[in-house]
XYZ file of C-alpha atoms in Angstrom:
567
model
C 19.867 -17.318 2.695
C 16.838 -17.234 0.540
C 16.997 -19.518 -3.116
C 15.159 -18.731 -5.698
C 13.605 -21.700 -6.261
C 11.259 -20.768 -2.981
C 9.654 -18.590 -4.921
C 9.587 -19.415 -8.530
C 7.120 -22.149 -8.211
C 3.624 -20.705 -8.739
C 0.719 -22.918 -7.506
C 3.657 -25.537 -6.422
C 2.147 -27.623 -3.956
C 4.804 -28.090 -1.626
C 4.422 -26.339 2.180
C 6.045 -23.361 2.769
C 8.941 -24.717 5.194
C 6.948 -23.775 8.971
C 8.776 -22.838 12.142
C 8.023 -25.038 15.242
C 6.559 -22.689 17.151
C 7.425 -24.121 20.492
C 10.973 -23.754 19.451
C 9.994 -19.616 18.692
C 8.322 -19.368 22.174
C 11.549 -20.659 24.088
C 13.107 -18.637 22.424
C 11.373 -15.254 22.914
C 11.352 -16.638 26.646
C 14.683 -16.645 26.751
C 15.449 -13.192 25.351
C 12.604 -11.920 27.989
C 14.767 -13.593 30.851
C 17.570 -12.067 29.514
C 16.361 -8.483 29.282
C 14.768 -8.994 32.994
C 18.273 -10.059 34.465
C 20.651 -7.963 32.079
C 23.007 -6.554 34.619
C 24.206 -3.253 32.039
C 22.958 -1.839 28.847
C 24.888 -4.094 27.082
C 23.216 -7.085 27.870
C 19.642 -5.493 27.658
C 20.094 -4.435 24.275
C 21.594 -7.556 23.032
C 18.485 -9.351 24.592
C 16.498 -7.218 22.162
C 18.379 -8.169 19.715
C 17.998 -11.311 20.667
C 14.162 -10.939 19.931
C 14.620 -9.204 16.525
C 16.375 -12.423 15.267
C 14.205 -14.903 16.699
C 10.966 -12.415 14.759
C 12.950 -11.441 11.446
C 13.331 -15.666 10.954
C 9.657 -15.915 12.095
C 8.350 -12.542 9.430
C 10.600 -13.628 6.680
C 8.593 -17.145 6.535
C 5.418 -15.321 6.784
C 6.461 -13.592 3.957
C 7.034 -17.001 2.054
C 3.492 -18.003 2.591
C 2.170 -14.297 1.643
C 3.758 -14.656 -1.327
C 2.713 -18.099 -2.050
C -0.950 -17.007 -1.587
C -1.086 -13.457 -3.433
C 0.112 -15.771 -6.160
C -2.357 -17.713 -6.156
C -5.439 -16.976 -3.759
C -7.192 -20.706 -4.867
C -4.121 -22.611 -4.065
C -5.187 -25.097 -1.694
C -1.696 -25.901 -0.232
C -1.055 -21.990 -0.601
C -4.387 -21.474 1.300
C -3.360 -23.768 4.137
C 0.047 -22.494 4.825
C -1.316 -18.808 4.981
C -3.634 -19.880 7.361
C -0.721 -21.546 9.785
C 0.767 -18.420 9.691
C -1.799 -16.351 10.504
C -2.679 -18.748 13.719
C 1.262 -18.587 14.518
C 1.318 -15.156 14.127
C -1.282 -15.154 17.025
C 0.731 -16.976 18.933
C 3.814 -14.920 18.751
C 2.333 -12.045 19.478
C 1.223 -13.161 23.010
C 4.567 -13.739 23.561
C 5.740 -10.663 22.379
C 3.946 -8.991 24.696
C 5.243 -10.277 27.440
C 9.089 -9.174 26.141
C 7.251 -5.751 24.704
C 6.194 -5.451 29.006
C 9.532 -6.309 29.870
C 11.058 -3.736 27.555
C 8.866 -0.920 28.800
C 9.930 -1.691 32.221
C 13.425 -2.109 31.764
C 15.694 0.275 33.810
C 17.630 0.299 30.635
C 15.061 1.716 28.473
C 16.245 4.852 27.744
C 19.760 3.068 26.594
C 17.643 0.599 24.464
C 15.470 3.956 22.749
C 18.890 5.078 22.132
C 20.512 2.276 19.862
C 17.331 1.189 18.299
C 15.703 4.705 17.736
C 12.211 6.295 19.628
C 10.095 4.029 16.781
C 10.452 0.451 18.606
C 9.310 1.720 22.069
C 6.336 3.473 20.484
C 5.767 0.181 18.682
C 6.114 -1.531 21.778
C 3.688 0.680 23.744
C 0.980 0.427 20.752
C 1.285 -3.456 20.735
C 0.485 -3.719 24.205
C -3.080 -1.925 23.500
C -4.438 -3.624 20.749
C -2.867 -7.308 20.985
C -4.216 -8.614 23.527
C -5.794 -12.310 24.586
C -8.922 -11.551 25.181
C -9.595 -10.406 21.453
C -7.834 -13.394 20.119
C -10.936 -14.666 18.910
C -11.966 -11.457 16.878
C -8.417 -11.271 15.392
C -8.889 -14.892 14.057
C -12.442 -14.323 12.524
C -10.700 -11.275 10.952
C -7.958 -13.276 9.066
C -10.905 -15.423 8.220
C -12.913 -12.810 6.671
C -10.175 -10.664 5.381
C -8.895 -13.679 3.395
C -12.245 -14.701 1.881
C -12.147 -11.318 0.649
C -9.412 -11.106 -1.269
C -10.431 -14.632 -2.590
C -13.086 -13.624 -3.755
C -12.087 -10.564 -5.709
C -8.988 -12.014 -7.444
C -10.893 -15.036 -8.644
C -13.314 -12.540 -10.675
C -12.992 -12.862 -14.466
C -14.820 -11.153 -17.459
C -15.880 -12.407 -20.283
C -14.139 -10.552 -22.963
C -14.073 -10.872 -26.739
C -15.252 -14.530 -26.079
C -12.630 -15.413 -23.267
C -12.301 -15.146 -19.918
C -9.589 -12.404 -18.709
C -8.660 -11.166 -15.359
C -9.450 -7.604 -13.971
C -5.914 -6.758 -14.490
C -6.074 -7.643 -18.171
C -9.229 -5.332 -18.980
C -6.623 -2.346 -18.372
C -5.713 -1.998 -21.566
C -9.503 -2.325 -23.320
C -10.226 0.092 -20.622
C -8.133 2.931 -21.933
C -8.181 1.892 -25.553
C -8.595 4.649 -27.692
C -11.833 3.687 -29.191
C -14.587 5.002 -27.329
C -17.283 2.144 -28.361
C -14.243 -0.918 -26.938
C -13.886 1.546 -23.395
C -17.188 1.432 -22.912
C -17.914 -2.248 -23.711
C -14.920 -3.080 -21.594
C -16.399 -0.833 -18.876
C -19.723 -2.897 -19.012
C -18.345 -6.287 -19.166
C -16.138 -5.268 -15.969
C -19.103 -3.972 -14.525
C -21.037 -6.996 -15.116
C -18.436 -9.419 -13.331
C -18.301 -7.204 -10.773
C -21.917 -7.333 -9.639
C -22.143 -10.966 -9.702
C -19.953 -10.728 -6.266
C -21.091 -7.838 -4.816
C -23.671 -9.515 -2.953
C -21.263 -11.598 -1.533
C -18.540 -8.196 -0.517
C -21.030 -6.710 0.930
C -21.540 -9.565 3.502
C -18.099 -10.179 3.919
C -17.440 -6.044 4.885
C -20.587 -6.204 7.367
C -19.462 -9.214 9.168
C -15.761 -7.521 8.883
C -17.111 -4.184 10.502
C -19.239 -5.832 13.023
C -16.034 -8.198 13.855
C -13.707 -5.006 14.028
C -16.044 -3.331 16.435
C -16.095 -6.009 18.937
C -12.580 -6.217 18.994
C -12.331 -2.514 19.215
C -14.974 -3.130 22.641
C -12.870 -6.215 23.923
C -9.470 -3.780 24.418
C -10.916 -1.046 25.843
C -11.455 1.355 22.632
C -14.292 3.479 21.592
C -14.403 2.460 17.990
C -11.879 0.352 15.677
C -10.520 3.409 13.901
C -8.059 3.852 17.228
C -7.137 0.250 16.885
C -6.208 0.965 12.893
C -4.482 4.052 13.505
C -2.404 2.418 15.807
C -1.800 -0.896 13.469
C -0.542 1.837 10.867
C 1.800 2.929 13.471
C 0.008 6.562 13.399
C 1.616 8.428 16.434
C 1.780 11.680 15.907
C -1.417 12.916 14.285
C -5.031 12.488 14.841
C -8.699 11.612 13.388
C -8.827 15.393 13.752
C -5.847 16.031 11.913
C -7.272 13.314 8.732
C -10.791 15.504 8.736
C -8.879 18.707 8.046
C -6.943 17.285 5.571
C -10.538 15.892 3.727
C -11.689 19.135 3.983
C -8.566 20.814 2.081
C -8.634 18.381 -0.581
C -12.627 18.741 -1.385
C -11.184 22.580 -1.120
C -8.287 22.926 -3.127
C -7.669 19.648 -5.320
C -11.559 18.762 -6.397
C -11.703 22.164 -8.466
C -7.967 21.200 -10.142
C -9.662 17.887 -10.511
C -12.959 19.442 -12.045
C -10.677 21.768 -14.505
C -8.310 18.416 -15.097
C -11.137 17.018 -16.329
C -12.067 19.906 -18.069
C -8.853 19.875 -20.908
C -9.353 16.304 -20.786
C -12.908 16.627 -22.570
C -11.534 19.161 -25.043
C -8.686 16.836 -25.585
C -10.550 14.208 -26.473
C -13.472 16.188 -28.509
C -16.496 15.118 -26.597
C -19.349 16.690 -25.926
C -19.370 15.169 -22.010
C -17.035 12.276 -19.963
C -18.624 9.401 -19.506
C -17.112 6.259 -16.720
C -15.233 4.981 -19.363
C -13.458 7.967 -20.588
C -11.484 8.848 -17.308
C -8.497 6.574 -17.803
C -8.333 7.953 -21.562
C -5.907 11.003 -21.269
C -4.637 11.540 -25.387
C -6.906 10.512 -28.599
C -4.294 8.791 -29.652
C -4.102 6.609 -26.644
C -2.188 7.043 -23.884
C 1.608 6.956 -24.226
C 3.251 3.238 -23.551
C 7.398 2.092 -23.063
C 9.003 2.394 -26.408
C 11.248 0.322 -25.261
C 10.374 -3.319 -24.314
C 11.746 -6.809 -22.643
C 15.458 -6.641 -21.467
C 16.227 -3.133 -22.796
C 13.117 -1.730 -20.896
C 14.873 -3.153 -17.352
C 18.152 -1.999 -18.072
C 16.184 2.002 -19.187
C 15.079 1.481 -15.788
C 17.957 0.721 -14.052
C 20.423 3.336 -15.702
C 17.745 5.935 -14.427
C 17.383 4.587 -11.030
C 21.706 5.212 -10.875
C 21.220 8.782 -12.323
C 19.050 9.893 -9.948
C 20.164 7.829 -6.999
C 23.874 7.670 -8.207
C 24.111 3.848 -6.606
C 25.499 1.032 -8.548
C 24.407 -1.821 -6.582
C 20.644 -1.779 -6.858
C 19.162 -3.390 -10.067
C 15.245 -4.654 -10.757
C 17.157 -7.039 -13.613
C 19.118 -8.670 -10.418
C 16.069 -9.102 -8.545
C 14.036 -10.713 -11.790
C 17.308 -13.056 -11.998
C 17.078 -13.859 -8.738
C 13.694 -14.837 -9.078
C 12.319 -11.986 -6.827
C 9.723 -10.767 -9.385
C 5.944 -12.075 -10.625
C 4.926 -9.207 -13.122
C 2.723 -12.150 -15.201
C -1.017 -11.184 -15.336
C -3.308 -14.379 -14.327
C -6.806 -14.530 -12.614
C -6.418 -16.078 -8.355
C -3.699 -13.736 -7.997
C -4.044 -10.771 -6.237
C -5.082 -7.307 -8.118
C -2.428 -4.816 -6.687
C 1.182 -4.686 -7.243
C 2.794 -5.349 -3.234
C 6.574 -5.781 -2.105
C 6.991 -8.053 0.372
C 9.654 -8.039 2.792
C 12.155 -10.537 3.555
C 13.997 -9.271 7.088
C 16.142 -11.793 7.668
C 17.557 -12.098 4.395
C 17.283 -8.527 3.829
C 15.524 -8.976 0.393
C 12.775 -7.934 -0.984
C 9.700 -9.296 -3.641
C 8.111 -7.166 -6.163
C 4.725 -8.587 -7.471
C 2.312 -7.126 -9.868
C 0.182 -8.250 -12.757
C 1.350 -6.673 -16.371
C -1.040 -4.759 -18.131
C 0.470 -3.602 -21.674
C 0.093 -0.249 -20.573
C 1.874 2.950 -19.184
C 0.474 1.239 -15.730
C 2.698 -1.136 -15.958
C 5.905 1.363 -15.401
C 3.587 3.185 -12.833
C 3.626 0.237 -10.775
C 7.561 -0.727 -11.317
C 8.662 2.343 -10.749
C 6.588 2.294 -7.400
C 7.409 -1.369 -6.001
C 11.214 -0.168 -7.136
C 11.334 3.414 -5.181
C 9.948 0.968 -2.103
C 12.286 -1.714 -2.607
C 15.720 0.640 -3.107
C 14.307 2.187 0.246
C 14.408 -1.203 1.889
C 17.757 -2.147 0.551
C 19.235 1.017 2.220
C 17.393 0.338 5.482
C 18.889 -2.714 5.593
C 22.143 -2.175 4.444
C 22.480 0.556 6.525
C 25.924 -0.371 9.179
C 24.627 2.737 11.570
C 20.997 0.822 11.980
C 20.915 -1.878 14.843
C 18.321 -4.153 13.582
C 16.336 -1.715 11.493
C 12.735 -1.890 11.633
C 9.706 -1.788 8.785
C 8.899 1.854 8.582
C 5.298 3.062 9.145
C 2.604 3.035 6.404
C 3.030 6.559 4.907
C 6.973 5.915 5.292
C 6.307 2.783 3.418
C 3.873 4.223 0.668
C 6.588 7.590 0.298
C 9.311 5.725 -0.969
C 6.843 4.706 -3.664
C 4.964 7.194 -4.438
C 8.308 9.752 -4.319
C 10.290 8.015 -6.664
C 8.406 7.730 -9.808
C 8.034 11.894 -9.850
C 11.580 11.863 -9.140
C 13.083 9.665 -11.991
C 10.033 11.491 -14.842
C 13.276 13.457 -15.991
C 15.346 10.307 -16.514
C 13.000 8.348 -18.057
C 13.150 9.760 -21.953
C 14.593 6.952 -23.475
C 12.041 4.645 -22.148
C 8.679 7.141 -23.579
C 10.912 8.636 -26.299
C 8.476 11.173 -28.177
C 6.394 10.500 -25.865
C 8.275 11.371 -22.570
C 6.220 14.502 -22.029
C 3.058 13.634 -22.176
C 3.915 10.437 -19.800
C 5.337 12.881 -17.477
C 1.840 14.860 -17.780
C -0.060 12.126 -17.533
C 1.702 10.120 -14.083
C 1.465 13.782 -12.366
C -2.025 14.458 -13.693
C -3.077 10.919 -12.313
C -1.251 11.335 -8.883
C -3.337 14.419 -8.365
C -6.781 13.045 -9.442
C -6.076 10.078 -7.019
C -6.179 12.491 -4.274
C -10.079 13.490 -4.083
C -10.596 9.526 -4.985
C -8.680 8.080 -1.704
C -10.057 10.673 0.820
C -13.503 9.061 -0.459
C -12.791 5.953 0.327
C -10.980 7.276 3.690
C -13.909 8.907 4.735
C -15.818 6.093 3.842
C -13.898 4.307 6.294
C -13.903 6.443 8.734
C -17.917 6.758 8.786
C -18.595 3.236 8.727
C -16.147 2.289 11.411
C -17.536 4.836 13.938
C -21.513 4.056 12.894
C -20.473 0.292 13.243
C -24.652 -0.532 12.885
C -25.249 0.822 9.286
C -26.594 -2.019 6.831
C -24.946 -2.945 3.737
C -27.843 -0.884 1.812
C -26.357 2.671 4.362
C -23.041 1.969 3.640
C -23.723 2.013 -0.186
C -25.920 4.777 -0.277
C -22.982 6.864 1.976
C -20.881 5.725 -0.670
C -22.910 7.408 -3.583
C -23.181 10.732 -1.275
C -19.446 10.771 -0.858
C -19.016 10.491 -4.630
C -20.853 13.088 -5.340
C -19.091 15.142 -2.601
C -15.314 14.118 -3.852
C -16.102 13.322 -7.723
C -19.010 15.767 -8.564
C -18.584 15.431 -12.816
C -18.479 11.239 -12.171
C -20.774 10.099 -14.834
C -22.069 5.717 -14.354
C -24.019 5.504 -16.778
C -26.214 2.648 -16.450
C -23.556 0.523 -14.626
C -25.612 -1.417 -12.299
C -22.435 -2.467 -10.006
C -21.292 1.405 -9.823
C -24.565 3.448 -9.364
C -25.041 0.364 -6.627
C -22.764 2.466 -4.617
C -20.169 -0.342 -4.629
C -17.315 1.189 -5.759
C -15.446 0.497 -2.525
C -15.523 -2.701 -3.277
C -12.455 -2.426 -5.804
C -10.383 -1.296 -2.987
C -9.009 -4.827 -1.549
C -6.043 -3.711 0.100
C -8.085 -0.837 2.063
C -11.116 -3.456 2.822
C -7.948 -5.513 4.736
C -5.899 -2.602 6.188
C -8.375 0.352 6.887
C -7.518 3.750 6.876
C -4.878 3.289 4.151
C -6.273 5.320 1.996
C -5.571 7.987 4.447
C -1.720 6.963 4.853
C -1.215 6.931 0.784
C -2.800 10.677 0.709
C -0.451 11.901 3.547
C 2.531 9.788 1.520
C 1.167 11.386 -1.750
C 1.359 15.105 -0.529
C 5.136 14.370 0.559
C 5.885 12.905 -2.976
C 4.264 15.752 -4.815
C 6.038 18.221 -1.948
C 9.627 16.499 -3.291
C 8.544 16.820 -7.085
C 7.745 20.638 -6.689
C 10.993 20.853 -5.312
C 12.885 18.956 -7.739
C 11.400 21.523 -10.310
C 14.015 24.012 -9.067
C 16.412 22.321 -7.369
C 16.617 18.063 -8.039
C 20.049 17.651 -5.919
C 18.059 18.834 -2.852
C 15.073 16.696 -3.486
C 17.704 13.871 -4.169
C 19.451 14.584 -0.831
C 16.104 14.712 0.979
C 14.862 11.358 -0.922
C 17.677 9.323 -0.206
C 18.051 10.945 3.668
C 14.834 9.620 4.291
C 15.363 6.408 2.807
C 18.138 5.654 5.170
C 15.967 6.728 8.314
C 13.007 4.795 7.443
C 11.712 2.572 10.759
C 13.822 4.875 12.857
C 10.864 6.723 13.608
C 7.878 7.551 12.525
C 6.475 9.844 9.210
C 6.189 12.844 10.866
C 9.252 12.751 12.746
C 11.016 11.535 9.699
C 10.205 14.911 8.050
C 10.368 17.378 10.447
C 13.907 15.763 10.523
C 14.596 16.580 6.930
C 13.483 20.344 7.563
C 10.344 19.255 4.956
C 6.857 20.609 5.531
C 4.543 18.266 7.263
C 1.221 17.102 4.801
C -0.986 18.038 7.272
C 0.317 21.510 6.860
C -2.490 23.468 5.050
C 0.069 25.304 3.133
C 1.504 21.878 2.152
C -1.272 20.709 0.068
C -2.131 25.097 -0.913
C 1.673 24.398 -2.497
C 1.361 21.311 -4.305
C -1.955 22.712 -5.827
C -0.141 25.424 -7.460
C 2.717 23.584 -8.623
C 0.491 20.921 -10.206
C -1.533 23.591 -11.656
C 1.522 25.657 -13.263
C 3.501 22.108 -14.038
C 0.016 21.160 -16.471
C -0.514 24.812 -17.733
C -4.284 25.157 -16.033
């Protein structure tokens, strides 16, 4: 099992303990040989589970060195032990394949869809598409590129009040409720930001152009089939996504635009500049009242009202060294929980801000991680996998809405107008991440636009999703570079689009909560348990919940957000 001393050691340069990967390949060789001469069901399915052991050892390492890195992306030792693992994770996927073959062939296949659930076959039939050997080489240049990326955006620092502070620390400046400090912070931000952008926009052209020869290589039209299938997208369509753009410029840009609207009012000026959008109250926006260990335990007391579970606690986790919330510049921007299969654990890292973002992003990584520890403490799952993306991103997107009734002790006075606020925010994110999916999707299929097209598409789309967005003079912003802020969707495209689908679920849960919380709590925690048995859709046509690329879905969550914030 897992210490924590394998984790607690930021910028340690010791190796992340490697597998031999000869050792790995026997092995998967030996659960394919077993699967190809299993005389019953029996033996077939213990051959897969065979596999699962020999890959949840093999992930759970990766994991290790993901950490290590996201911790510090200038590490050298960090640096070199990501890099093993992304080679070795090239290597066991070839052999994967050749079980994943073996699988699909199998007489017992229907007996092996039947104790593992309809998701690994899927999986299985995906993986033999897009991993194959002769696009080994544009796989490698992508971990390359992909990882000079996020080097180079978590190493940026601004020069603030005559010091050098990470993005991450600029959050509070940004919403500070002086107007004169927003804006300066803005600037300064801005500033940093276009001393790189030069180099971003190199690194996404040789990432597109890299992408689209892969794509080529396996047979496929354009790379968007290749990352619809990486985000394990089965049962919906680019057609599908484009509808769904088309609501949300329909429906949510005007709730947006009137949003925005009271904000102004709120805030007694004349227009909203940039640096006024993350400013919701004059007074600032509301922050914890409580702080250090009786914050956690406020946490954790709501997490067991809602969820009525005793054994999951975030102040276990930070005891067990499972936890980086420090804010420092080399580590990566978002908050991410990694996942530790094989010693069914999980690591929450983020980088404090001193603001009400701060429990935004707990309460997230938390409703993912509780998720997980069901999954995998499930004794009805065989071998559980990792759900899908918008499985993934619903568990933490759902559970912050969820707990906004338990969490008065934490906001005290202030409880309503954090409950406001999180719901106002999760509804204004909407218009901003079908930008940046349609971005995606538009620069993937016109694979030969310069960096100069892709920016200018960028300013068109802004203009399309964010009409009343005021730069300024912010040379990095009115470059059209705002997509460059988006690290996580410049190395797994098309997120964007998974978070909006998990987002319409979550706000789908929260309008039902509203009238009845035990059902949204029996629906939560149902599809907690489920999650990797199949995929999103499935998953909620399951629970008797309407799908997000329902119309009426997002028509319904419109309404309720407009009645919940009196517009």
């Amino acid at each position: 099992m897992t210490t924590p001393d394998r984790y607690r050691a930021i910028g340690d340069e010791n190796p992340v303990v490697r597998p031999n990967m000869d050792q790995v390949a026997n092995q998967l060789r030996r659960a394919r040989l077993h699967l190809r001469l299993a005389l019953n069901a029996d033996s077939a399915i213990h051959a897969v589970k065979d596999m699962q052991q020999v890959v949840r050892q093999f992930r759970t390492s990766v994991a290790e060195a993901d950490i290590r890195f996201a911790q510090d992306t200038l590490n050298t030792q960090a640096e070199r032990d990501y890099i093993f693992f992304q080679d070795a994770t090239r290597q066991l996927e070839h052999h994967l394949l050749q079980f994943q073959a073996a699988l699909l062939s199998s007489r017992y296949l229907a007996d092996i869809e039947a104790a593992f659930g309809s998701y690994l076959v899927k999986l299985c039939e995906a993986s033999t598409r897009i991993h194959q050997d002769r696009t080994l080489d544009e796989r490698q240049q992508e971990d390359r590129l992909t990882r000079r990326y996020r080097q180079l955006y978590s190493s940026i620092t601004v020069e603030w009040q005559e010091q050098k502070s990470s993005l991450s620390a600029m959050t509070a400046a940004c919403q500070d409720p002086d107007r004169t400090i927003r804006q300066q912070a803005h600037l300064a931000i801005d500033k940093s930001l276009s001393l790189r952008a030069g180099e971003m926009d190199d690194v996404l052209d040789e990432l597109v152009d890299c992408r689209h020869q892969m794509a080529v290589q396996a047979g496929f039209s354009s790379f968007t089939e290749i990352g619809y299938i990486r985000l394990g997208r089965f049962d919906y369509t680019i057609e599908h996504m484009n509808a769904i753009h088309e609501d949300v410029r329909r429906y949510i840009v005007p709730l947006a635009r009137e949003i925005r609207h009271l904000q102004r009012k709120r805030l007694k000026v004349e227009h909203l500049h940039e640096y006024d959008l993350t400013c919701f109250f004059p007074e600032g926006n509301p922050s914890a009242f409580l702080q250090g260990d009786l914050y956690i335990q406020s946490i954790d007391e709501a997490i067991r009202q809602f969820t009525e579970e005793k054994d999951f606690s975030i102040r276990d986790m930070i005891d067990s060294g499972l936890t980086d919330f420090e804010a420092r510049s080399g580590k990566i921007p978002h908050s991410q929980m990694f996942f530790l299969p094989h010693d069914k654990k999980t690591y929450l890292m983020m980088q404090e801000t001193s603001t009400h973002q701060d429990t935004n992003s707990l309460l997230s990584l938390t409703g993912q991680a509780f998720a997980y520890s069901r999954i995998m403490n499930n004794p009805d799952r065989i071998d559980p996998l990792r759900p899908d993306s918008e499985t993934h991103m619903l568990y933490g997107a759902a559970l912050p809405l969820l707990l906004l009734p338990h969490l008065k002790p934490i906001f005290d006075v202030r409880h309503d107008d954090y409950a406001a606020m999180y719901v106002t925010q999760l509804l204004l994110k909407l218009p901003e991440l079908c930008l940046l999916d349609v971005f995606q999707h538009e620069i993937y299929r016109n694979p030969e636009m310069t960096p100069q097209q892709r920016n200018r598409l960028w300013r068109i789309l802004e203009k399309k999703y964010l009409p009343d967005l005021d730069l300024d003079d912010a040379s990095f912003m009115t470059s059209g570079r705002g997509w460059q802020m988006s690290v996580r969707d410049i190395e797994t495209p098309f997120s964007a689009g998974s978070a909006v689908l998990a987002d319409l679920t979550a706000l789908e849960l929260w309008r039902i909560s509203l009238k009845n919380p035990a059902r949204a709590q029996r629906h939560f925690l149902s599809l907690c348990q489920a999650g990797g048995s199949k995929s999103y859709m499935s998953l909620l046509t399951d629970e008797n919940l309407p799908l997000p690329i329902d119309p009426d879905t997002l028509k319904r969550v419109a309404y309720a957000g407009c009645d919940a914030l009196s517009l």
